[in-house]
Coordinates of C-alpha atoms and ligand atoms in Angstrom, one line a residue:
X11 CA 0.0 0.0 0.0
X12 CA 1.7 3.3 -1.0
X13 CA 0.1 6.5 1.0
X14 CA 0.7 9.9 1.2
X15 CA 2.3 11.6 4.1
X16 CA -0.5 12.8 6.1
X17 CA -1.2 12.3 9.7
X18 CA -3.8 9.5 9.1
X19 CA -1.1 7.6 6.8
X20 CA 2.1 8.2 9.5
X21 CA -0.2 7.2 12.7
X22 CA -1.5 3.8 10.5
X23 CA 2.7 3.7 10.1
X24 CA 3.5 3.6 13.5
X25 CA 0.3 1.0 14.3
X26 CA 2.1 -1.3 11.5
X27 CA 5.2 -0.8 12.9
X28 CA 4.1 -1.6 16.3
X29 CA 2.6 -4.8 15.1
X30 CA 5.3 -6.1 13.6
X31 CA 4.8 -5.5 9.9
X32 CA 7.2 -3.4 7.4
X33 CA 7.2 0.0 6.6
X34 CA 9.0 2.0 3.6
X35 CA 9.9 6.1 5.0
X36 CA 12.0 8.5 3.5
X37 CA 15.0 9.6 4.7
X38 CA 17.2 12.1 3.1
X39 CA 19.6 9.9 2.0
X40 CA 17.4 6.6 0.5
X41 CA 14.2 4.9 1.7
X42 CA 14.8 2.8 4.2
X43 CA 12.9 -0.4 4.7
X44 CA 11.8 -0.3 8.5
X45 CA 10.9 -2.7 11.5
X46 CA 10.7 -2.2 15.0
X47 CA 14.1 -3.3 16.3
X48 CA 13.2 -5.3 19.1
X49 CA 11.0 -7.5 17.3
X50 CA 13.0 -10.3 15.9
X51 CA 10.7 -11.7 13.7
X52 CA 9.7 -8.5 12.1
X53 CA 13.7 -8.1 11.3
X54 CA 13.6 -11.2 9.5
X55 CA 10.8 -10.4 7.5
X56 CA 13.5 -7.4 5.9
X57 CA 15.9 -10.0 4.5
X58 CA 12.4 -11.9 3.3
X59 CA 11.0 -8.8 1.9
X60 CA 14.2 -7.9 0.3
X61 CA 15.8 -11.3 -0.4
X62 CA 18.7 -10.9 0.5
X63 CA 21.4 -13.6 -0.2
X64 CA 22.7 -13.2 3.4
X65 CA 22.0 -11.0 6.7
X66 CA 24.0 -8.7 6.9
X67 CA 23.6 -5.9 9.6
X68 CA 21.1 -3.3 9.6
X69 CA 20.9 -0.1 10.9
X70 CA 19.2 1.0 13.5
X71 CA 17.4 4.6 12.8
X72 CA 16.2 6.8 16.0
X73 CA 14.6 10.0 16.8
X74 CA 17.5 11.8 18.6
X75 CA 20.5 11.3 19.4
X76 CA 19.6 10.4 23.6
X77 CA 17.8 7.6 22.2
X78 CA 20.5 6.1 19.4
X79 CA 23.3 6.3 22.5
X80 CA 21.3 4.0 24.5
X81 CA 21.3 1.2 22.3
X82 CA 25.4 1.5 22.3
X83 CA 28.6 2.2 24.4
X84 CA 28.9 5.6 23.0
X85 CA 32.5 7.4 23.6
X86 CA 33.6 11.2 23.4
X87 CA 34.1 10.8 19.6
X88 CA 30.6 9.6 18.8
X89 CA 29.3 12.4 21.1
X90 CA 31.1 14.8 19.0
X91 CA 30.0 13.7 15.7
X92 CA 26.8 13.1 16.4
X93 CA 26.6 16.8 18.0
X94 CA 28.4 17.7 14.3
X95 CA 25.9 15.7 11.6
X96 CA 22.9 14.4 13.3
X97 CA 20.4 14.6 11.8
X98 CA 22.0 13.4 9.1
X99 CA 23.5 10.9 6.6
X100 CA 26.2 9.3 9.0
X101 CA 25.9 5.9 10.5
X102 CA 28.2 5.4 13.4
X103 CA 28.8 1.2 14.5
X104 CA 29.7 1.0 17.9
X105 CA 29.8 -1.7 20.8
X106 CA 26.3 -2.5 21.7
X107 CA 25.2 -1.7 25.3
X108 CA 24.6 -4.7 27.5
X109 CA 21.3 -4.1 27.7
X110 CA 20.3 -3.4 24.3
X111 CA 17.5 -4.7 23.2
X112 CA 17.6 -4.4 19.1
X113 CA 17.1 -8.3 17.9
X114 CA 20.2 -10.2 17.2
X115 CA 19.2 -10.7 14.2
X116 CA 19.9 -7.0 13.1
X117 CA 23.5 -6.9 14.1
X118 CA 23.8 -10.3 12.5
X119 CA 25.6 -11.5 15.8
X120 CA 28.0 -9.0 16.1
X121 CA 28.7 -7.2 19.5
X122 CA 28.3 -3.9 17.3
X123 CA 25.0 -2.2 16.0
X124 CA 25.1 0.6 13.6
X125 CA 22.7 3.4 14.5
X126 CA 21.8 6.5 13.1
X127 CA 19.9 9.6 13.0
X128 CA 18.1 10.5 10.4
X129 CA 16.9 13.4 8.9
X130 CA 13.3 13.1 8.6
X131 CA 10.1 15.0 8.0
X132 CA 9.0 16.3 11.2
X133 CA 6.0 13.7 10.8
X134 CA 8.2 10.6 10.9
X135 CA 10.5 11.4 13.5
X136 CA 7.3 11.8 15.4
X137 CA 6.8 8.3 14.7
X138 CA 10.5 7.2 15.2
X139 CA 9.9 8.8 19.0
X140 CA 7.1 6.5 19.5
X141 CA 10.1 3.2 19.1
X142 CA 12.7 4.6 21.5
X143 CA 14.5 1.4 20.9
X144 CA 14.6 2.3 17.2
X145 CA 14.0 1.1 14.0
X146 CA 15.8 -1.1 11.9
X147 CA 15.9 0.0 8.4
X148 CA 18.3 -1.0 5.0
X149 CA 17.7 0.7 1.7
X150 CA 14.0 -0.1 0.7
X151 CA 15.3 -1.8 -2.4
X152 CA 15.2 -5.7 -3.3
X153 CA 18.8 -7.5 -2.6
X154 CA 21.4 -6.3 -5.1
X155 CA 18.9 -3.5 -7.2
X156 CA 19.9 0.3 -7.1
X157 CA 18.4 2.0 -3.8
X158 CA 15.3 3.9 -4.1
X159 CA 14.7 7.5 -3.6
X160 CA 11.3 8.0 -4.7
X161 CA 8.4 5.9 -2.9
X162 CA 7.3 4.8 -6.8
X163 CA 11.0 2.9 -7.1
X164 CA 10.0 1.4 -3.7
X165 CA 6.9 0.1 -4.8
X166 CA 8.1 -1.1 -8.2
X167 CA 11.1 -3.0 -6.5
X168 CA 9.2 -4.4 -3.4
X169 CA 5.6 -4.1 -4.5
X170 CA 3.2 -5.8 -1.2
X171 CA 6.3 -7.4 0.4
X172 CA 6.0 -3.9 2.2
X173 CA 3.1 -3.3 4.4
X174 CA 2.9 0.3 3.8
X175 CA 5.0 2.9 1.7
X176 CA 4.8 6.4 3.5
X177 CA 5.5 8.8 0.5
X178 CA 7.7 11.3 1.9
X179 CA 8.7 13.0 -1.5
X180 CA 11.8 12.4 -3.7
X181 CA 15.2 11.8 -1.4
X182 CA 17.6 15.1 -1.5
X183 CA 20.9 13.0 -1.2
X184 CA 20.1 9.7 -3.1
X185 CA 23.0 8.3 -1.9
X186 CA 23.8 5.9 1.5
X187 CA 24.9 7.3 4.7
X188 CA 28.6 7.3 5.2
X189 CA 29.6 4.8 7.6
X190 CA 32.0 5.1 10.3
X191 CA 33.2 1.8 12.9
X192 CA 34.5 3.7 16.3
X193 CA 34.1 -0.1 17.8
X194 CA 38.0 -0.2 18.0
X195 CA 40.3 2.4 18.8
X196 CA 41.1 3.8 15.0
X197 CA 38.0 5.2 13.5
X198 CA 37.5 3.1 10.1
X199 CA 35.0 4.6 7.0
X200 CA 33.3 1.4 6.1
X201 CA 31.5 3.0 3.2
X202 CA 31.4 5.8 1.8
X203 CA 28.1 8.1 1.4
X204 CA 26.3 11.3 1.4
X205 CA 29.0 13.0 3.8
X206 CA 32.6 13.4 2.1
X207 CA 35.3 11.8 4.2
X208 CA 37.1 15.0 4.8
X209 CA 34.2 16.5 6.6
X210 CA 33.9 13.7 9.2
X211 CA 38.0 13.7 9.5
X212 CA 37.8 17.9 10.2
X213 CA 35.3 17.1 12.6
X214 CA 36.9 14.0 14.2
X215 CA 40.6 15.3 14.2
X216 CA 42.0 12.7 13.4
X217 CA 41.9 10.6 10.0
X218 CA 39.9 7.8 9.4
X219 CA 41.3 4.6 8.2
X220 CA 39.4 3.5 4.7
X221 CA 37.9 0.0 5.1
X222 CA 35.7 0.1 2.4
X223 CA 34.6 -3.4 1.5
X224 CA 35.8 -4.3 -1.7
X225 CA 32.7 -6.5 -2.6
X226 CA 30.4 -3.3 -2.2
X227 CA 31.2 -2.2 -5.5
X228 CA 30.1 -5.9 -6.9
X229 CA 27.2 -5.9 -4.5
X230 CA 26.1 -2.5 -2.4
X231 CA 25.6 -3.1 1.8
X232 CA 27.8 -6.3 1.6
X233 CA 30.2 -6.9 4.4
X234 CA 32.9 -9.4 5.3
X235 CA 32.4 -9.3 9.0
X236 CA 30.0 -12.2 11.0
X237 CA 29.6 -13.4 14.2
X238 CA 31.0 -16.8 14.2
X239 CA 31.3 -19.1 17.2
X240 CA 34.2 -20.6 18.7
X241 CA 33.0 -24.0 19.3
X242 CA 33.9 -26.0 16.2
X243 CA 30.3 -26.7 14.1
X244 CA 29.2 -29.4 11.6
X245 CA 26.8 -29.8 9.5
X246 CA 24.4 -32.0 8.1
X247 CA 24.2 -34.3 11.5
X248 CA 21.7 -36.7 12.2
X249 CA 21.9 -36.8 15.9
X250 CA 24.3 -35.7 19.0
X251 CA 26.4 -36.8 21.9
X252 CA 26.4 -35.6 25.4
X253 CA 29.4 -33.5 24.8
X254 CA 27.6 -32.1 21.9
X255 CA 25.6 -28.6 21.8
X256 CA 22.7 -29.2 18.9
X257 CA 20.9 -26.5 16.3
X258 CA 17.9 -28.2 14.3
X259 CA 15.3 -26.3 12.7
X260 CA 12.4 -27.8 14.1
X261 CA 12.6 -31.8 14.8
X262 CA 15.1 -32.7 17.8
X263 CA 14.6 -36.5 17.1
X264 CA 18.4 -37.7 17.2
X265 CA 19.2 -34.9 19.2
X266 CA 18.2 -35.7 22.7
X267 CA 21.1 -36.1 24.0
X268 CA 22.9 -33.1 23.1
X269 CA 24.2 -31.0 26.5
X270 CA 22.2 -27.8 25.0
X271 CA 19.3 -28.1 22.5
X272 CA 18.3 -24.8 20.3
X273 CA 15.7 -25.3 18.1
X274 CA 15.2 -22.6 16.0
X275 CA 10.8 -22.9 14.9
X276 CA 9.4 -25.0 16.2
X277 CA 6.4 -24.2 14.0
X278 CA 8.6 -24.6 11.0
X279 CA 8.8 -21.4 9.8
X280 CA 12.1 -19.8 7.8
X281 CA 11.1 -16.2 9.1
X282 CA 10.8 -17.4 12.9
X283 CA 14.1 -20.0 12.6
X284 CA 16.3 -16.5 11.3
X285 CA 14.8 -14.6 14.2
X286 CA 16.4 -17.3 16.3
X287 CA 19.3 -17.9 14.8
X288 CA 22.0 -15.9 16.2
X289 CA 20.7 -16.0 20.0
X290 CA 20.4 -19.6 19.1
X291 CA 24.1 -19.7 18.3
X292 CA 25.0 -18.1 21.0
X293 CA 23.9 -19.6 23.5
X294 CA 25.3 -22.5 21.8
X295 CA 28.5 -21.7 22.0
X296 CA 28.7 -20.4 25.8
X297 CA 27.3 -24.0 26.5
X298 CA 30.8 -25.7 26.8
X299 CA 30.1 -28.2 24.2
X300 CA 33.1 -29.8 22.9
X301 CA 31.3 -29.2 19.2
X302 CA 28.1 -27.6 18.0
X303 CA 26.3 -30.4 15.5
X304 CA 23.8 -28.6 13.1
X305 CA 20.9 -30.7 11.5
X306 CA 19.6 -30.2 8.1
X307 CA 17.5 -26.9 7.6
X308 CA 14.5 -26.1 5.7
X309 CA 16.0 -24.6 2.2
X310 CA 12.7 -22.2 1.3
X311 CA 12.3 -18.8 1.5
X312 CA 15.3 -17.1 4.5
X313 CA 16.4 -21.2 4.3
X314 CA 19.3 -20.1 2.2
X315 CA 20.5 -17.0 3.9
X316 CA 20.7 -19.5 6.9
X317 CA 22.4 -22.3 5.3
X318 CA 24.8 -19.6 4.3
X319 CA 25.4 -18.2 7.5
X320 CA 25.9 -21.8 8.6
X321 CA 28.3 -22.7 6.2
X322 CA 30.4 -20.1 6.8
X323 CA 30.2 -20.4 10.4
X324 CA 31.0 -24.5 10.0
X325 CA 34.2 -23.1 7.2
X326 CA 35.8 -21.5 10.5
X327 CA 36.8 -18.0 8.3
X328 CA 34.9 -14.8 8.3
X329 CA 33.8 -14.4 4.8
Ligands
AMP24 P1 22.0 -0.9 4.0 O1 21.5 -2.2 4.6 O2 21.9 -0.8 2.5 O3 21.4 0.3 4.7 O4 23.5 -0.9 4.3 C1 24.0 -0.9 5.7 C2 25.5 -0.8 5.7 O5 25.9 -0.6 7.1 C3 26.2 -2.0 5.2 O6 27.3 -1.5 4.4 C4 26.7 -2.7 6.4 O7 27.8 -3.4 6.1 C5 26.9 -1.6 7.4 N1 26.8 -2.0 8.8 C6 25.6 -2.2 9.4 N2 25.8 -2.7 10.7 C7 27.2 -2.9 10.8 C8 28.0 -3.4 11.8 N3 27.5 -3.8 13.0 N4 29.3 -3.4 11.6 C9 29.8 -3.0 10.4 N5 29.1 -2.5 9.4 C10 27.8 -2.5 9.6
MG25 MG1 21.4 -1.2 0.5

């Protein structure tokens, strides 16, 4: 459904939001493809909606700045360049706060979460107040198309995978945010976007080291960094042993005796098992187990974006 921005359309927004379904906003640099953070399952319905091959990490979008810093362990240089560009198109990753409660499904399984402040109409940070814990949002686009900056490009990509398009007018950057890691002690630029690398360095006082991802020319919003555990994993089992930790996607027969037992849906569904996943994994690997044993996985719909996280995981190498 594609509305325009009016206060019946932005209040149905937030009502969506709320219960768990998609939303497509503008922001000034693309439109973003939201969910409320906290809610696992609506996360996983993004890298349904979108398709994506993978999950990588979304960002996490917030009213104010107050709000974005108590989802992560800001320090004095995110303070500063938050007071410098937000609102605005520059996405900061830092270590998440122990208590934050954006699904860890949206930082992929990282300890870091990229957040952001957006600049918005004054209609849709209204609604971005109501989700204090913020909203996850990537480019409104489907996996590996060019990122929309009209809601028409939104609806032609994505069509009724979205619940509702809020038409906030043509985006006046059309490009990503720039995005900066202060998770470790030199600032990196993980991409670069709609605010020059000079700018952030006069402002930070220092230079930033360029990490750009070579595969985001290939493919734009890829990364090469996941969460992957440090007990040894194998696929494709068909039971476990006591000294075994266990993933299956919904049947544990085999897997009884396994010392810690995750099952990701039990109702057999790919959106709920990717919800799961990394909390799952987790878990998993603080169990002790001398290995983690991984049955075989539904292959439909976010089937494949787990299987790949899997493999990867199973390879021992960050991809
Ligand atoms: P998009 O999904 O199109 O908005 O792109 C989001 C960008 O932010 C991608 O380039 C991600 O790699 C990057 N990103 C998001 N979260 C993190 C994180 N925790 N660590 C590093 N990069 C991140
Ligand atoms: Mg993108």
């Amino acid at each position: 459904m594609l509305l325009p921005e009016t206060p019946e359309s932005l209040s149905k927004a937030a009502a969506m939001l709320r219960s768990g379904q998609l939303v497509a906003f503008a922001t000034e640099t693309v439109y973003g493809l939201g969910a409320d953070a906290g809610n696992g399952t609506a996360v996983a319905g993004i890298y349904a909606a979108k398709g994506r091959p993978s999950f990588n990490p979304l960002i996490a979008h917030f009213a104010d700045t107050d709000s974005a810093f108590s989802a992560v362990q800001a320090d004095a240089r995110a303070h500063v360049l938050a007071k410098a560009f937000w609102p605005g198109p520059l996405t900061l990753v830092l270590q998440r706060a122990p208590d934050c409660a954006i699904s860890t499904l949206a930082s992929a399984g990282l300890p870091t979460q990229a957040v952001r402040v957006p600049r918005v109409s004054d209609g849709f940070r209204a609604v971005l107040r109501q989700f204090p814990g913020g909203i996850v949002a990537p480019s409104a686009n489907p996996s590996g198309h060019l990122s929309p900056t009209t809601a028409q490009h939104v609806h032609s990509g994505l069509g009724e995978a979205v619940g509702l398009i809020v038409d906030g007018g043509p985006c006046s950057a059309g490009l990503e945010s720039a995005v900066v890691d202060l998770s470790t002690p030199a600032p990196r630029l993980l991409r670069h976007g709609a605010l020059a690398q000079s700018v952030i360095e006069a402002v930070l006082q220092e230079p930033l080291t360029i990490d750009v991802d070579p595969a985001v020319k290939a493919s734009p919003g890829q990364m090469t960094q996941h969460y992957a555990p440090r007990t040894p994993l194998r696929l494709h089992a068909a039971g476990a042993t006591a000294n075994q930790a266990a993933l299956v996607f919904h049947d544990p027969t085999g897997f009884e005796q396994a010392c810690a037992l995750e099952i990701l849906s039990p109702g057999q569904s790919d959106v709920e098992a990717a919800a799961n996943l990394f909390s799952a994994l987790h878990r998993l690997d603080a169990a002790g187990a001398r290995s983690i044993v991984v049955g075989d996985m539904n292959a439909e719909g976010l089937g494949a974006a787990i299987n790949d996280r899997l493999t990867r995981a199973a390879a021992g190498r960050e991809d």
